[in-house]
Amino acid sequence: MKKKGIAVYPGSFDPVTNGHIDVIKRAIRLFDRVIVAVIENPTKKTLFSVDERMEMLRAVTRGLSGVVVSHFDRLLVDYMKKKKASIIIRGLRAVSDFEYEFQMALTNRKLAPDIETVFLMPAEAYTYLSSSIVKEVVRLNGSVKGFVPRQIEARLIRKLLTK
Amino acid sequence: MKKKGIAVYPGSFDPVTNGHIDVIKRAIRLFDRVIVAVIENPTKKTLFSVDERMEMLRAVTRGLSGVVVSHFDRLLVDYMKKKKASIIIRGLRAVSDFEYEFQMALTNRKLAPDIETVFLMPAEAYTYLSSSIVKEVVRLNGSVKGFVPRQIEARLIRKLLTK
Amino acid sequence: MKKKGIAVYPGSFDPVTNGHIDVIKRAIRLFDRVIVAVIENPTKKTLFSVDERMEMLRAVTRGLSGVVVSHFDRLLVDYMKKKKASIIIRGLRAVSDFEYEFQMALTNRKLAPDIETVFLMPAEAYTYLSSSIVKEVVRLNGSVKGFVPRQIEARLIRKLLTK
Amino acid sequence: MKKKGIAVYPGSFDPVTNGHIDVIKRAIRLFDRVIVAVIENPTKKTLFSVDERMEMLRAVTRGLSGVVVSHFDRLLVDYMKKKKASIIIRGLRAVSDFEYEFQMALTNRKLAPDIETVFLMPAEAYTYLSSSIVKEVVRLNGSVKGFVPRQIEARLIRKLLTK
Amino acid sequence: MKKKGIAVYPGSFDPVTNGHIDVIKRAIRLFDRVIVAVIENPTKKTLFSVDERMEMLRAVTRGLSGVVVSHFDRLLVDYMKKKKASIIIRGLRAVSDFEYEFQMALTNRKLAPDIETVFLMPAEAYTYLSSSIVKEVVRLNGSVKGFVPRQIEARLIRKLLTK
Amino acid sequence: MKKKGIAVYPGSFDPVTNGHIDVIKRAIRLFDRVIVAVIENPTKKTLFSVDERMEMLRAVTRGLSGVVVSHFDRLLVDYMKKKKASIIIRGLRAVSDFEYEFQMALTNRKLAPDIETVFLMPAEAYTYLSSSIVKEVVRLNGSVKGFVPRQIEARLIRKLLTK
């Protein structure tokens, strides 16, 4: 029988937020396996290295059976074929996300018609949460409790404030 | 083992369009069973009766293994509990859909936190297609080829033009 | 000295929801007096009469000093002049509200340039909450706990389910 | 030589506003002939009859050479073929218009690929102006100066207030 | 008695435009004191220094009693606590602003629940006006009359064209 | 007789996509002459030089009578006056374009009231297509067949992959 259920949740995760974790938990209830895949894009500057981002993702998804953390540096659909995954998971938060997400989903569909993008809605408390805003708040000495797990906040503080 | 895969695709389907059929086909690739569920709302005027709408849906989904057609007249989440379904399928076409869909999904989540709404993107050719526009075009003697299957067009013509 | 602070919060309130109450509480922290003003529009069908809607508003705003409940059946800006109010309060929830609200605010500004519309953001839990969805859920026997105060739910049940 | 320039500007015009007049003036600078075409839809209730709406349009476009006023009760593209027109004019005002307009334009393109829809932007003062809001303001005894020409205001008052 | 009315209007103001001035004038009619607060963000490149931006703001708000100009380099809500201000003023112009503004307002609300963000609508002539577009037009030798006060245009020309 | 029909289609075209070509073909059916005008902006980094972009545009518009390719480095409206052009062509694809396009169109209208911006809708297959996404896909070794003409794909590969 053809296995249906390998899904990939791609993203920068710089760093992972409670909104991402919420999406991962929803995805794993729907699909057999969820690969959280860090995008490795040498042209885009990130605060954390790919290794650090994967390490943080592993720490916060520990105990979620079926979730694995990985990374990729090629076309998402090529990576998925290699992994025999056929489902892309995306969290849809706001209208401003919507069109960019559709553009990506349509492009991926053209490149690989068998791959389906599935949009999930994070809990409303995370609707307007983003990695950028989390970094900005920490940079200005604010508390990001409720936005990221405690251990991620600790890492953000170490990275941003103790130079 | 807990069964993951029963999904419900609720809608008016007055009548079913190629856009709906596209979503059904995508859904059945993702989940074990898809119940296409016609909303029976006595306060909303429709062109076709619930029986006619189910009949048309059955005709166009014949051959799609795992798809069943049904109807409901209560709260969607109550209907789903009865059917042991935990996934709501919705096609997301345009920004104007987006917020209404989010409102419904959040309401359903509050009423039944274990039920997850999953958004799929229909083929772009169907992005702006709706049952209303199909009825309007037929009413004015236009052709809806490419918008609905031939047999649905025939039924629309009979209903709208041969009184 | 010219008094600054009389604000009017106009709406149908058919019935008042927790989202409306949230906006009223925010408004009264900003302005000296907030008149919650029920729109009396004979051409629009409502579930509750103007008197019932005012009664419910009074019940749920009891204890909020500075808040008064009233109604009007003319142009909002004419009503405000009579009341010597110069601020319109509106809750802004979602993109779909945005343009309608702007249309109303611009029209009011043209009719009365001295009146200012002030937009407040309800708590995110109420972002997608509306009176219509509350009525729909009650009609289908669902619980609206968390959407409206308990006494409003009781009245909805009496009105919608015990005929 | 094939004539390029016949454009049709379809609408309800119930009644014509300064925003519509602005679009007509822009259109006639671009195309040789502009047919302002009143939609005759027996299922949609309007305040003014088709004859009244055409009469008002003729009054306010008097002196605009190249503009003619007409009406149609069939599929827009069928009407255009009869008139040898190949351009549809639409005013684009706001995001909420956008998707509906795209839906219509795509439907028309599918029904008649040779017909092109051209979107113009009205003056920003008219961005949020609509026939509905004009009728609402007059109904409540407000002034619509600046929203419609004086003669249209007079007709609105006669129709709405002197029964 | 607790003082209600200190509001902060934060922004880059690089440089101040007629749209900003319009918002400031609306704000001061609503609140006792309005602090126009220039954001000092070392990681973001601006055309004018913080001192220059404050100087321009002071020049154009001279005569507006109750308005003071200042700057801050920390979390907005921390700055506000120091100033005993409890109201954030934001101009809301377009849908594209909307979600970013909501994200900021929700973040601030989480960091400081007592601080309320109030959205005002600038005059429609300024709806689509931004500091970036003003700089771009001046850079290409265009006139920005009507977009910024004359003295700001003079400074832009000096800064951008006379190197 | 005053000549109506010179239109300018400005853009970065870095590189030209099938979406741009679709808009050019629609525009030339409406207006006598269409100048495809490459924006020369020294502050914005592009992949291809102005000469390369013009060369590619000429290659793909060869055979489209009435279309000329050019470039400009000043204010668009100043360039148009020199060319005696009075119509700006823009392709309108999605809500996210909409407001930026309106901002540009309003700014141009203020700078030169006689110049009109005309929005066309590309074929839906190109709705979410952009030069950026094309470059990104090629960079990651994906095929952009259907997104750009074959010769443009070849040039992208040479530029991006054979260093």
Short mmCIF file of C-alpha atoms in Angstrom, two decimals, chain D residues 92 98 102 116-121, chain F residues 7-13 19-20 22-24 26-27 30-31 34-39 44 72 76 80 87-93 97-98 100-106 108 116-122:
data_model
loop_
_atom_site.label_atom_id
_atom_site.label_comp_id
_atom_site.label_asym_id
_atom_site.label_seq_id
_atom_site.Cartn_x
_atom_site.Cartn_y
_atom_site.Cartn_z
CA LEU D 92 -10.91 49.95 -9.27
CA PHE D 98 -10.34 43.82 -6.43
CA PHE D 102 -10.97 39.88 -11.11
CA GLU D 116 -10.12 42.92 -22.60
CA THR D 117 -10.97 44.43 -19.23
CA VAL D 118 -9.19 47.68 -18.46
CA PHE D 119 -9.10 49.00 -14.90
CA LEU D 120 -8.93 52.72 -14.19
CA MET D 121 -8.36 54.40 -10.86
CA ALA F 7 1.47 53.90 -23.85
CA VAL F 8 4.49 53.15 -21.68
CA TYR F 9 4.92 49.87 -19.81
CA PRO F 10 7.63 50.56 -17.21
CA GLY F 11 9.38 47.89 -15.17
CA SER F 12 12.59 46.29 -14.03
CA PHE F 13 12.22 43.25 -16.33
CA GLY F 19 3.61 37.36 -17.43
CA HIS F 20 5.21 40.55 -18.79
CA ASP F 22 1.23 38.56 -21.78
CA VAL F 23 0.65 42.15 -20.59
CA ILE F 24 2.56 43.58 -23.57
CA ARG F 26 -2.78 42.81 -24.32
CA ALA F 27 -1.56 46.41 -24.31
CA LEU F 30 -5.49 48.48 -27.02
CA PHE F 31 -3.05 51.22 -27.92
CA VAL F 34 3.60 50.52 -26.53
CA ILE F 35 7.01 51.54 -25.24
CA VAL F 36 8.39 48.85 -22.92
CA ALA F 37 10.64 50.98 -20.72
CA VAL F 38 13.34 49.48 -18.52
CA ILE F 39 13.86 51.40 -15.28
CA LYS F 44 18.83 48.96 -6.95
CA PHE F 72 14.78 55.69 -18.64
CA LEU F 76 8.59 58.29 -15.27
CA MET F 80 6.69 60.19 -20.86
CA ILE F 87 -0.79 56.20 -20.77
CA ILE F 88 1.01 54.05 -18.20
CA ILE F 89 0.39 50.30 -18.46
CA ARG F 90 0.59 48.15 -15.36
CA GLY F 91 -0.23 44.48 -14.87
CA LEU F 92 -2.30 43.91 -11.76
CA ARG F 93 -1.86 40.46 -10.33
CA ASP F 97 0.43 44.52 -5.76
CA PHE F 98 -2.68 46.57 -5.55
CA TYR F 100 1.76 49.70 -4.13
CA GLU F 101 0.44 50.19 -7.65
CA PHE F 102 -2.17 52.64 -6.40
CA GLN F 103 0.46 54.59 -4.52
CA MET F 104 2.57 54.86 -7.68
CA ALA F 105 -0.42 55.73 -9.86
CA LEU F 106 -1.61 58.45 -7.47
CA ASN F 108 2.18 60.00 -10.95
CA GLU F 116 -3.49 58.03 -16.95
CA THR F 117 -2.54 54.66 -15.49
CA VAL F 118 -4.33 51.71 -17.02
CA PHE F 119 -4.32 48.34 -15.25
CA LEU F 120 -4.51 45.10 -17.20
CA MET F 121 -4.98 41.61 -15.82
CA PRO F 122 -2.47 39.00 -17.00
#
